[in-house]
Coordinates of C-alpha atoms in Angstrom, one line a residue:
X88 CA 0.0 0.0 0.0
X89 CA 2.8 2.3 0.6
X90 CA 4.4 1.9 -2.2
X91 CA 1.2 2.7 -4.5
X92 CA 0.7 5.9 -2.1
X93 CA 4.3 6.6 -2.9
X94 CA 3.8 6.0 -6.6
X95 CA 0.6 7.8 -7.1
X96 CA 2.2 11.3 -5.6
X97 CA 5.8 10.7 -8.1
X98 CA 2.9 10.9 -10.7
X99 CA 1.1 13.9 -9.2
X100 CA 4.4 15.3 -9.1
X101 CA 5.4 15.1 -12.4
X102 CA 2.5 16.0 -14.0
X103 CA 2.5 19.7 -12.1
X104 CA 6.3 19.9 -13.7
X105 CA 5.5 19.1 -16.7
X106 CA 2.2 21.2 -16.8
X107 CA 3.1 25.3 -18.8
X108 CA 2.4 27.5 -15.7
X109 CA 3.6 25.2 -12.8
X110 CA 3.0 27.1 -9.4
X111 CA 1.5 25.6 -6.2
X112 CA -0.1 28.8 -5.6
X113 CA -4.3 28.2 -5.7
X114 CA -6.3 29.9 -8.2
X115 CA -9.8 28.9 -6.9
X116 CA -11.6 27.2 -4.1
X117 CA -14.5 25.8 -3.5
X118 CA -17.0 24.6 -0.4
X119 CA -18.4 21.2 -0.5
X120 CA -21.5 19.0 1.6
X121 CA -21.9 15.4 1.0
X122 CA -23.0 12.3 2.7
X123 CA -21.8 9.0 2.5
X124 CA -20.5 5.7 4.7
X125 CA -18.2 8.4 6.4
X126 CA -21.0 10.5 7.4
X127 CA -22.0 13.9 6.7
X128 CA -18.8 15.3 4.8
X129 CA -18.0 19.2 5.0
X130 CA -14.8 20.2 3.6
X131 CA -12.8 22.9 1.9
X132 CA -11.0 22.4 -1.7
X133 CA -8.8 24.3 -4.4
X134 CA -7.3 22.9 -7.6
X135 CA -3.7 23.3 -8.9
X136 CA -3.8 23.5 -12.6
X137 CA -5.7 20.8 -14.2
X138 CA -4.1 17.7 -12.5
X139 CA -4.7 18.1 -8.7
X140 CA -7.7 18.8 -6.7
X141 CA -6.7 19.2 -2.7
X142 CA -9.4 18.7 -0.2
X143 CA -9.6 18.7 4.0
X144 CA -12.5 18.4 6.0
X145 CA -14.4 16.9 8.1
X146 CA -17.0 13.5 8.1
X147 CA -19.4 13.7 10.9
X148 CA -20.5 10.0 11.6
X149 CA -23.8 9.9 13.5
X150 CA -24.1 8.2 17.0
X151 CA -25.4 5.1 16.4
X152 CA -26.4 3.4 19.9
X153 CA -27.6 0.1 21.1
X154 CA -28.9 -1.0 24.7
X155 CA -28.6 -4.2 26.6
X156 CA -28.5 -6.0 29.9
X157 CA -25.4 -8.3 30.8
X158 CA -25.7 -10.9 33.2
X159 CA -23.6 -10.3 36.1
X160 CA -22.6 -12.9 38.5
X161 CA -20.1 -14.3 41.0
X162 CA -16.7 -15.6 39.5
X163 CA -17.0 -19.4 41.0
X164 CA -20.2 -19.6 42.8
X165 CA -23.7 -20.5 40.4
X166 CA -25.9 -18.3 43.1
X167 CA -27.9 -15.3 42.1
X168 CA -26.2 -11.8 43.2
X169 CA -29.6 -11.3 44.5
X170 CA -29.6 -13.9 47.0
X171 CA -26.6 -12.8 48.3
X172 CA -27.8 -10.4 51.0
X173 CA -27.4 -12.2 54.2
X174 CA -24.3 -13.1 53.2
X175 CA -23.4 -9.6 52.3
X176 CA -24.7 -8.7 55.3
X177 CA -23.0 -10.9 58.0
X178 CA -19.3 -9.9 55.7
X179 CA -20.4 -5.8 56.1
X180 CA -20.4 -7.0 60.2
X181 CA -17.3 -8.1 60.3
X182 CA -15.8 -5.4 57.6
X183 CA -17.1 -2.4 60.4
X184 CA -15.2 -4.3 63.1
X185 CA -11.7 -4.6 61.4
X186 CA -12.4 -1.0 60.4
X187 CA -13.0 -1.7 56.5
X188 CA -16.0 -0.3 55.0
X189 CA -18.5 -1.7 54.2
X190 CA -20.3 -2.9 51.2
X191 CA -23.4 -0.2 50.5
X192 CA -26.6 -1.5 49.3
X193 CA -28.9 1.4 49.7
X194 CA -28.3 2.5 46.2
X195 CA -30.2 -0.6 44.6
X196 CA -33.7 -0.4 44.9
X197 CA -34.5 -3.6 46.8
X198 CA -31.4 -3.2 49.1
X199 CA -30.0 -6.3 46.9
X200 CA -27.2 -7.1 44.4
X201 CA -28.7 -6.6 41.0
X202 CA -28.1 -9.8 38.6
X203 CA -28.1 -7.5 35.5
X204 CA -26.5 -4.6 34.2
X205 CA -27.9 -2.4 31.6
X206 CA -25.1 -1.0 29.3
X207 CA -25.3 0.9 26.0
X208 CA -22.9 0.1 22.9
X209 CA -22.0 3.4 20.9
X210 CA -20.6 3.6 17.3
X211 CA -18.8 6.6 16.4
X212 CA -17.0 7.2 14.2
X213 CA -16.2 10.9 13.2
X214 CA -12.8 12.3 11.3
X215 CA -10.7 14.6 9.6
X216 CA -9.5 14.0 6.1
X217 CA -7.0 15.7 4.2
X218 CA -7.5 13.9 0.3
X219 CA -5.3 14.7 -2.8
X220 CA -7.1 14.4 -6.1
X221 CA -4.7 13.1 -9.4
X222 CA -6.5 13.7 -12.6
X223 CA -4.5 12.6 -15.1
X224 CA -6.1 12.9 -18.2
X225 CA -6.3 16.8 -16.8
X226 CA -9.1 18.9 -18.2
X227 CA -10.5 16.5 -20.6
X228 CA -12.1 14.2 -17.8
X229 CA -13.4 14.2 -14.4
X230 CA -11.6 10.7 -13.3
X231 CA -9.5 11.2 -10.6
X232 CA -7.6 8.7 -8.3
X233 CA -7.2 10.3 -4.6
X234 CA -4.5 9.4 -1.9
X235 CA -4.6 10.7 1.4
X236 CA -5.6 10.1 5.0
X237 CA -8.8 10.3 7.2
X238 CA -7.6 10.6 11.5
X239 CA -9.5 10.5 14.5
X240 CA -10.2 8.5 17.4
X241 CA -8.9 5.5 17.6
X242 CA -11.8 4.2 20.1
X243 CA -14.4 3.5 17.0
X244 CA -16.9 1.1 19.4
X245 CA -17.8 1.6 22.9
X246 CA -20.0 -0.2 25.7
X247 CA -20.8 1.0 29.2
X248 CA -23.1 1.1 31.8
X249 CA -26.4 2.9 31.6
X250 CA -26.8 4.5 35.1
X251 CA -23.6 6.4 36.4
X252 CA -22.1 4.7 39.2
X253 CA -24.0 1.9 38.8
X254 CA -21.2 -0.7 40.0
X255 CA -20.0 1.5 43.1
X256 CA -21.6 -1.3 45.7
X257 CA -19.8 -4.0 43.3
X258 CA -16.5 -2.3 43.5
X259 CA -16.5 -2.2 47.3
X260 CA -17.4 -5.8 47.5
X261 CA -14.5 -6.7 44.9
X262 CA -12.4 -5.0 47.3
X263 CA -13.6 -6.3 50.5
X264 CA -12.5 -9.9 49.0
X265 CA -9.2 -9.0 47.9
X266 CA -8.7 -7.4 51.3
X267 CA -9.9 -10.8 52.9
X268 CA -7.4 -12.8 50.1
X269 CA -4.6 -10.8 51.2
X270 CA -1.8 -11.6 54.2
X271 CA -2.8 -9.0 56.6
X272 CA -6.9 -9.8 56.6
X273 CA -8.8 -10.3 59.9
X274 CA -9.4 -13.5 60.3
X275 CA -13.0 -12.6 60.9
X276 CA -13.5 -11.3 57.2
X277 CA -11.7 -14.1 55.8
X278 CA -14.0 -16.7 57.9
X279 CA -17.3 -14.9 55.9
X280 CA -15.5 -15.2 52.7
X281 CA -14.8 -18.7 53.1
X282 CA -17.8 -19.9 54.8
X283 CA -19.9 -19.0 51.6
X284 CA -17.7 -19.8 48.9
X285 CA -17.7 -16.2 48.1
X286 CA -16.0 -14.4 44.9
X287 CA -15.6 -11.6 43.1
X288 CA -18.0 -10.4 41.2
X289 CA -18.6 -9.5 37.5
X290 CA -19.4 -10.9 34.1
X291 CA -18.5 -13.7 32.4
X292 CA -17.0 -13.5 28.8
X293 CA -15.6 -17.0 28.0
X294 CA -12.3 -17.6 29.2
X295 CA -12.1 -14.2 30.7
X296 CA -13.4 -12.3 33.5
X297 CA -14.9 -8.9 33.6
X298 CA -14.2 -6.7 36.8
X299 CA -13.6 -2.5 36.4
X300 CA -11.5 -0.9 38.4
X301 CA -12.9 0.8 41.6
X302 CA -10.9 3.9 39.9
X303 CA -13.9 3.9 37.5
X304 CA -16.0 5.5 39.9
X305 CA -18.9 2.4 39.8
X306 CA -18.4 2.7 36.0
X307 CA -17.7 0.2 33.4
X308 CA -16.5 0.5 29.6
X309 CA -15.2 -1.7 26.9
X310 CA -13.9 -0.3 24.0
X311 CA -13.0 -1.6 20.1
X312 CA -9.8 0.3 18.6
X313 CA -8.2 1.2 15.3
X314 CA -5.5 3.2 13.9
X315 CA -6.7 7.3 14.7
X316 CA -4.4 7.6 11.0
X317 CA -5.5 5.8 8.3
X318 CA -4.4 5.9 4.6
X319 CA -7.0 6.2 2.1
X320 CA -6.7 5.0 -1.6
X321 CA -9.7 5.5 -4.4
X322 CA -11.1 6.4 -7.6
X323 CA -13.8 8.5 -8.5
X324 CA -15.6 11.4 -10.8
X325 CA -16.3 15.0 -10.5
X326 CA -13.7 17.7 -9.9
X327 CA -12.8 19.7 -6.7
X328 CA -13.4 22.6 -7.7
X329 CA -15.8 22.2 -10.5
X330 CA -15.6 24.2 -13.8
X331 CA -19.1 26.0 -13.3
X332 CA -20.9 27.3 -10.4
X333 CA -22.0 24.4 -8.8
X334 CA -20.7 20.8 -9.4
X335 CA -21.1 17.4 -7.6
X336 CA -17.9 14.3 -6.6
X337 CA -18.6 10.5 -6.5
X338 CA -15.6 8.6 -4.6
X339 CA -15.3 5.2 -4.2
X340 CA -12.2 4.0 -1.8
X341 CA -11.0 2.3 1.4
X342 CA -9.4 3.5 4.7
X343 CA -6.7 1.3 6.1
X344 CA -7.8 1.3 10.0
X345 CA -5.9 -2.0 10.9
X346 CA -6.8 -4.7 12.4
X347 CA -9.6 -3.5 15.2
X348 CA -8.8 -5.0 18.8
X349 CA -11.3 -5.1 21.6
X350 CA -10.1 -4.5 25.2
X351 CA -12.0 -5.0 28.2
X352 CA -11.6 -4.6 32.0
X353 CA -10.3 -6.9 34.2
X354 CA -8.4 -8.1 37.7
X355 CA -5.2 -9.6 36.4
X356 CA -4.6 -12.0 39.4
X357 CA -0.6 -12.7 38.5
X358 CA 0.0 -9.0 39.0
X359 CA -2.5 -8.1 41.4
X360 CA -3.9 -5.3 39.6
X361 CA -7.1 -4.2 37.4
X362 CA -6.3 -3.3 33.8
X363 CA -7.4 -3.6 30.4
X364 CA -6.9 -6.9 28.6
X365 CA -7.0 -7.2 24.4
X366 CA -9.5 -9.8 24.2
X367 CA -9.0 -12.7 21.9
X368 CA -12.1 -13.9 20.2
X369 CA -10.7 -18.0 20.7
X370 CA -11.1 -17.5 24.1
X371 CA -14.3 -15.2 24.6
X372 CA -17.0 -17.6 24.2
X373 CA -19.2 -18.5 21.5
X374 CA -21.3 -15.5 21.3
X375 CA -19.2 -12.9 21.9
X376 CA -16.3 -15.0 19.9
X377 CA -18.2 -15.1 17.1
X378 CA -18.3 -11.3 17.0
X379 CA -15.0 -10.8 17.9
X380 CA -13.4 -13.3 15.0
X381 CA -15.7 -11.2 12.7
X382 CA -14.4 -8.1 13.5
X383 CA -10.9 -8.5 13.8
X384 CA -10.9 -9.6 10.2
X385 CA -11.8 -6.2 8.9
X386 CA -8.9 -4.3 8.3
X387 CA -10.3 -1.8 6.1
X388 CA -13.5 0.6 5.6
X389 CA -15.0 1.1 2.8
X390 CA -15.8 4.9 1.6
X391 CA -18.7 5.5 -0.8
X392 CA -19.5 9.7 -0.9
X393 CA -21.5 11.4 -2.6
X394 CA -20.7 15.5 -2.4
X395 CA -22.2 18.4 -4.0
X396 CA -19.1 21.5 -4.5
X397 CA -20.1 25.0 -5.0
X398 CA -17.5 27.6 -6.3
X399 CA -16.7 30.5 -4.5
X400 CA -13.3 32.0 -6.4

């Protein structure tokens, strides 16, 4: 790919020497609005003689958004997190006494560990591109071929939880068992923990384990990434700045993203800290592996616009 990005400006290039007047100076400039699979595109443009067409603007991807619940549960035990309130109970006793705090229930309705979590998945997807436009037929024809780059953010796909703080009880029990795991736990603690068969507590994804951070403030997030540069290559008709007042663009190209990779939060037990893990879709069940296998395999995006230009020099 490099090498045909490196290719295609030699032959910009030498086209603008060769051409009578050569000067990098612009002559004339133009607005443009168009929609496409990038989004809404607004952009700038100018022309350099007859064999380039510059453009830089921006695609506003709408906010696409999905809701779901996520089963939550305890790491080893099969019990509802609902049924857990005695239990809960009896461990805040003995949390007070070593002077720990305890585990706050008030902010769930019942006064009980909820088995579900309602999260929202977001898609967005918005950038800045900067394109160059070849034409090399020059005046006689509106074919172009256009290198160039769309950036952003990297984070293209999130998830998180609905209600703000909605794991903050959740946190403080995760904690309260990795205080009663460590070497310097009272006893009593420890005794609750073990009586029960107690463990922390999150969701299941396969082979892996999904427990935020109490840093997150009760909050949870997963996240899909890509490159936040990414090359573009394509062909299409229509100049930048067209020859009469108004004119209209077709492109037809890719953006080379990378491979996307999904990262999730977890307790990394070797290290003893929370962090987020690169999830591999072998290992995160047959659902979510499924999706994950899928997505990893798509390396590019594809960009079909559709712009009108208007002239303004």
């Amino acid at each position: 790919m490099k090498k045909l990005l490196i290719a295609c400006l030699m032959f910009a290039g030498m086209q603008t020497v060769s051409a009578q007047e050569a000067t990098w100076v612009p002559k004339n400039l133009a607005v443009g609005v168009g929609v496409g699979t990038t989004g809404i595109v607004i952009d700038a443009s100018t022309t350099i003689h007859n064999y380039f067409g510059v453009r830089f603007g921006v695609d506003i991807f709408p906010k696409i958004k999905i809701n779901k619940d996520i089963d939550l549960k305890t790491e080893t035990a099969n019990k509802q997190l609902s049924q857990l309130t005695g239990e809960i109970n009896e461990l805040n006793t003995q949390l007070v006494a070593a002077g720990m705090p305890a585990v706050d229930l008030s902010q769930y309705p019942d006064g009980n560990l909820p088995n579900k979590m309602a999260v929202q998945g977001k898609w967005s997807n918005t950038t800045w591109h900067f394109l160059i436009d070849v034409y090399p037929f020059g005046a006689a024809h509106s074919f172009h071929a256009t290198v160039g780059a769309y950036f952003g953010s990297s984070e293209i796909v999130t998830l998180y939880n609905r209600e703000d703080g909605f794991l903050s009880p959740i946190n403080s029990y995760n904690e309260a068992y990795l205080y009663s795991r460590s070497a310097a736990a009272d006893p009593s603690v420890r005794n609750v923990i073990d009586k029960y068969g107690l463990s922390m507590i999150g969701a299941e994804m396969g082979d892996y384990f999904v427990t935020p951070s109490p840093a997150e403030q009760g909050n949870f997030k997963a996240y899909a990434k890509v490159n936040s540069f990414r090359p573009y290559l394509g062909i299409g008709f229509g100049r930048a700045v067209p020859k009469n007042r108004i004119g209209c663009q077709f492109d037809l190209g890719v953006q080379f993203w990378g491979k996307p990779d999904v990262y999730a939060p977890i307790y990394d037990k070797l290290i003893g800290e929370y962090r987020y893990e690169k999830i591999d879709g072998d290992r995160a069940g047959n659902d979510a592996g499924k999706v994950l296998k899928t997505i990893s395999k798509i390396s590019v995006y594809p960009v079909l616009n559709f712009r009108l230009v208007g002239r303004i020099l």
